């Protein structure tokens, strides 16, 4: 309502208090007065998109009013807000954090996690990197190594760059923190990498891990129309990241 009327939060609160009295209702039914840092705030659609789940996308206006609710601030929502406001991700987080006092689901980040958020305005590649649609994992599940390969391949950049520059700064906003991902290679993946690193040769979970025998290498080679030697070379690149133990290769998948 505040956004639609383009009024300050404090003005809407005063109106709600007066109307409650006029209707003989208890003022306890009105939301608490907004804190000082929000009283002059006039929310826009940018804040709504970042903080509110508005329910079904319907053309009829009353549908919007039936079921709005707070939505957890995810990396995707934060990046979208920062891009809409043309500000850095850290500045965007600081702009949204005060809404926590009125119920918004903005997580309290540690000083270190907040400092890790980039100063720069996120670009289109950053938006792709934090969009769950480009992951192999289901939304809400922990980020996996196969997700990184999938995202980096789509962006046409090295897995290490995607991990360090586009994903790691936002890990504190993950619903479920991922297990440690180490030995991330500085290599640009192709579709063949995604295929040979997945059990079904389809780029989907489950990912390949553990012992990899010669028969598996040969099946991968047939699936991507490459030689077994080429497949082995590519798997060796990702061995540490996926905990692979290639037959005839000592300890490549056992590194911490």
Coordinates of C-alpha atoms in Angstrom, one line a residue:
X1 CA 0.0 0.0 0.0
X2 CA 2.8 2.4 0.9
X3 CA 4.4 1.9 -2.4
X4 CA 1.2 2.4 -4.4
X5 CA 0.2 5.6 -2.6
X6 CA 3.8 6.9 -2.8
X7 CA 3.7 8.0 0.8
X8 CA 6.2 8.0 3.6
X9 CA 5.9 5.1 6.0
X10 CA 5.3 7.5 8.9
X11 CA 2.4 9.2 7.0
X12 CA 0.7 5.8 6.3
X13 CA 1.2 4.8 10.0
X14 CA -0.5 8.0 11.2
X15 CA -3.4 7.5 8.8
X16 CA -3.8 3.9 10.0
X17 CA -3.8 5.0 13.6
X18 CA -6.5 7.6 13.0
X19 CA -8.7 5.3 11.0
X20 CA -8.5 2.6 13.7
X21 CA -9.7 5.2 16.3
X22 CA -12.5 6.3 13.9
X23 CA -13.7 2.7 13.4
X24 CA -13.5 2.0 17.1
X25 CA -10.7 -0.5 16.7
X26 CA -7.8 -1.1 18.9
X27 CA -4.6 0.7 17.8
X28 CA -2.9 -2.6 18.7
X29 CA -4.2 -3.9 15.3
X30 CA -2.0 -1.3 13.5
X31 CA 1.6 -2.2 12.7
X32 CA 4.1 -0.7 15.1
X33 CA 5.4 2.7 14.2
X34 CA 8.3 2.4 11.8
X35 CA 11.8 3.1 13.2
X36 CA 13.4 6.5 12.8
X37 CA 15.5 5.4 9.8
X38 CA 12.4 4.4 7.9
X39 CA 9.9 7.1 8.7
X40 CA 10.9 9.2 5.8
X41 CA 11.3 6.3 3.5
X42 CA 9.0 6.0 0.4
X43 CA 9.2 2.4 -0.8
X44 CA 9.4 1.8 -4.6
X45 CA 8.8 -1.2 -6.7
X46 CA 12.5 -1.9 -6.3
X47 CA 12.1 -2.5 -2.6
X48 CA 8.9 -4.6 -3.2
X49 CA 10.7 -6.8 -5.8
X50 CA 13.6 -7.4 -3.3
X51 CA 11.6 -8.0 -0.1
X52 CA 8.1 -9.0 -0.9
X53 CA 6.5 -12.1 -2.4
X54 CA 3.4 -10.7 -4.1
X55 CA 1.7 -14.0 -4.9
X56 CA 0.3 -14.9 -8.3
X57 CA 1.2 -12.6 -11.2
X58 CA -2.3 -11.5 -12.1
X59 CA -3.6 -8.5 -14.1
X60 CA -6.3 -7.9 -11.6
X61 CA -5.1 -5.4 -8.9
X62 CA -6.9 -7.0 -6.0
X63 CA -4.9 -10.2 -6.4
X64 CA -1.7 -8.3 -5.4
X65 CA -3.3 -7.2 -2.2
X66 CA -4.6 -10.6 -1.2
X67 CA -1.4 -12.4 -0.4
X68 CA 1.7 -10.1 -0.2
X69 CA 4.2 -11.5 2.3
X70 CA 7.9 -11.0 3.2
X71 CA 10.3 -13.0 1.1
X72 CA 13.8 -14.0 2.2
X73 CA 16.4 -11.7 0.7
X74 CA 18.4 -14.0 -1.6
X75 CA 21.5 -13.2 -3.6
X76 CA 19.3 -13.1 -6.7
X77 CA 17.0 -10.5 -5.1
X78 CA 19.9 -8.4 -3.8
X79 CA 21.7 -8.4 -7.1
X80 CA 18.4 -7.4 -8.9
X81 CA 17.8 -4.6 -6.4
X82 CA 21.4 -3.3 -6.8
X83 CA 21.1 -3.4 -10.6
X84 CA 17.7 -1.6 -10.5
X85 CA 19.1 1.1 -8.2
X86 CA 22.5 1.2 -10.0
X87 CA 24.4 0.8 -6.7
X88 CA 26.9 -1.7 -5.4
X89 CA 25.8 -4.9 -3.8
X90 CA 27.0 -3.8 -0.4
X91 CA 25.3 -0.5 -0.6
X92 CA 22.1 -2.3 -1.7
X93 CA 22.3 -4.6 1.3
X94 CA 22.7 -1.6 3.7
X95 CA 19.7 0.2 2.0
X96 CA 17.5 -2.9 2.6
X97 CA 18.7 -3.9 6.1
X98 CA 16.6 -1.3 8.0
X99 CA 13.4 -2.9 6.7
X100 CA 14.3 -5.9 9.0
X101 CA 12.9 -3.8 11.9
X102 CA 9.4 -4.0 10.3
X103 CA 9.5 -7.7 9.5
X104 CA 11.5 -7.9 6.3
X105 CA 13.5 -11.2 6.0
X106 CA 16.8 -9.5 5.6
X107 CA 19.5 -11.7 7.2
X108 CA 21.9 -10.1 9.6
X109 CA 25.3 -10.6 8.0
X110 CA 28.5 -10.6 10.0
X111 CA 30.9 -7.7 9.4
X112 CA 33.1 -10.0 7.3
X113 CA 30.1 -11.3 5.2
X114 CA 28.9 -7.7 4.6
X115 CA 32.4 -6.5 3.7
X116 CA 32.6 -9.4 1.1
X117 CA 29.7 -8.0 -0.9
X118 CA 31.1 -6.1 -3.9
X119 CA 31.3 -2.3 -4.1
X120 CA 30.6 -2.4 -7.8
X121 CA 27.2 -2.4 -9.5
X122 CA 26.5 -6.0 -10.4
X123 CA 26.5 -6.8 -14.1
X124 CA 24.5 -9.2 -16.3
X125 CA 27.0 -11.9 -15.7
X126 CA 26.6 -11.5 -11.9
X127 CA 22.8 -11.8 -12.3
X128 CA 23.2 -15.1 -14.1
X129 CA 25.7 -16.4 -11.5
X130 CA 23.2 -16.0 -8.7
X131 CA 20.0 -17.1 -10.6
X132 CA 18.9 -20.6 -9.4
X133 CA 17.6 -21.3 -12.9
X134 CA 21.1 -21.8 -14.2
X135 CA 22.1 -24.4 -11.6
X136 CA 21.9 -28.1 -11.8
X137 CA 20.7 -28.3 -8.2
X138 CA 17.1 -27.7 -7.1
X139 CA 16.2 -24.2 -5.7
X140 CA 17.0 -24.0 -2.0
X141 CA 19.5 -26.9 -2.0
X142 CA 23.2 -26.4 -1.4
X143 CA 25.4 -25.1 -4.3
X144 CA 27.3 -28.0 -5.8
X145 CA 30.5 -28.2 -7.9
X146 CA 28.3 -29.2 -10.9
X147 CA 26.4 -25.9 -10.5
X148 CA 29.7 -24.0 -10.8
X149 CA 30.6 -25.8 -14.0
X150 CA 27.1 -25.1 -15.4
X151 CA 27.2 -21.4 -14.5
X152 CA 30.8 -20.9 -15.7
X153 CA 30.1 -22.7 -19.0
X154 CA 27.0 -20.5 -19.6
X155 CA 29.1 -17.3 -18.9
X156 CA 32.0 -18.5 -21.0
X157 CA 34.5 -17.9 -18.2
X158 CA 36.7 -20.0 -15.9
X159 CA 35.2 -21.9 -13.1
X160 CA 37.6 -20.3 -10.6
X161 CA 36.6 -16.8 -11.7
X162 CA 32.9 -17.6 -11.4
X163 CA 33.5 -19.1 -8.0
X164 CA 35.7 -16.4 -6.6
X165 CA 34.3 -13.2 -8.2
X166 CA 30.6 -14.0 -8.7
X167 CA 29.5 -16.6 -6.3
X168 CA 31.6 -16.5 -3.1
X169 CA 30.8 -12.9 -2.2
X170 CA 27.1 -13.9 -1.9
X171 CA 27.4 -17.2 -0.1
X172 CA 26.2 -15.7 3.2
X173 CA 22.8 -15.2 1.5
X174 CA 22.5 -18.9 0.5
X175 CA 19.5 -20.6 2.2
X176 CA 21.7 -23.6 2.8
X177 CA 25.4 -23.0 2.9
X178 CA 27.3 -25.3 0.5
X179 CA 29.9 -27.8 1.7
X180 CA 33.5 -26.7 1.1
X181 CA 34.3 -26.5 -2.6
X182 CA 38.1 -26.7 -3.2
X183 CA 40.5 -27.2 -6.0
X184 CA 38.4 -25.1 -8.3
X185 CA 40.2 -25.1 -11.7
X186 CA 41.0 -22.0 -13.7
X187 CA 39.5 -23.5 -16.9
X188 CA 36.6 -22.5 -19.1
X189 CA 34.2 -25.4 -19.3
X190 CA 32.5 -26.6 -22.4
X191 CA 29.3 -28.7 -22.8
X192 CA 31.4 -31.8 -22.9
X193 CA 32.8 -31.1 -19.4
X194 CA 29.3 -30.8 -18.0
X195 CA 28.3 -34.1 -19.7
X196 CA 31.3 -36.1 -18.5
X197 CA 31.0 -34.8 -14.9
X198 CA 27.4 -36.0 -14.6
X199 CA 26.4 -39.6 -14.0
X200 CA 23.9 -39.5 -16.8
X201 CA 26.0 -37.6 -19.3
X202 CA 23.3 -35.0 -19.3
X203 CA 24.7 -32.2 -17.2
X204 CA 22.3 -33.0 -14.4
X205 CA 22.8 -34.3 -10.9
X206 CA 24.0 -36.7 -9.6
X207 CA 27.5 -35.6 -10.4
X208 CA 30.4 -37.9 -11.0
X209 CA 32.5 -38.5 -7.9
X210 CA 34.8 -41.1 -6.4
X211 CA 36.5 -43.9 -8.4
X212 CA 36.5 -43.5 -12.1
X213 CA 37.5 -46.7 -14.0
X214 CA 38.6 -47.1 -17.6
X215 CA 35.1 -48.3 -18.6
X216 CA 33.6 -45.1 -17.3
X217 CA 36.1 -43.0 -19.2
X218 CA 35.3 -44.9 -22.4
X219 CA 31.5 -44.4 -21.9
X220 CA 32.1 -40.7 -21.4
X221 CA 34.2 -40.6 -24.6
X222 CA 31.4 -42.2 -26.6
X223 CA 28.8 -39.8 -25.1
X224 CA 30.8 -36.6 -26.1
X225 CA 32.4 -38.1 -29.2
X226 CA 35.9 -37.6 -28.0
X227 CA 38.8 -39.9 -27.3
X228 CA 39.3 -41.6 -24.0
X229 CA 42.6 -39.7 -23.6
X230 CA 40.8 -36.4 -24.0
X231 CA 38.2 -37.4 -21.4
X232 CA 40.8 -38.5 -19.0
X233 CA 42.6 -35.2 -19.4
X234 CA 39.5 -33.2 -18.7
X235 CA 38.5 -35.3 -15.7
X236 CA 42.0 -34.8 -14.3
X237 CA 41.5 -31.1 -14.4
X238 CA 38.4 -31.4 -12.2
X239 CA 39.6 -34.3 -10.0
X240 CA 40.1 -32.3 -6.9
X241 CA 36.9 -30.3 -7.2
X242 CA 34.8 -33.4 -7.7
X243 CA 36.8 -35.8 -5.5
X244 CA 37.6 -38.0 -8.5
X245 CA 40.0 -40.9 -8.2
X246 CA 40.9 -41.8 -11.8
X247 CA 42.1 -45.4 -12.4
X248 CA 45.9 -45.3 -12.9
X249 CA 46.2 -41.8 -11.4
X250 CA 47.5 -41.6 -7.8
X251 CA 45.7 -39.4 -5.3
X252 CA 44.3 -36.9 -7.8
X253 CA 40.9 -37.0 -6.1
X254 CA 42.1 -37.2 -2.5
X255 CA 43.4 -33.6 -2.1
X256 CA 41.7 -31.5 0.6

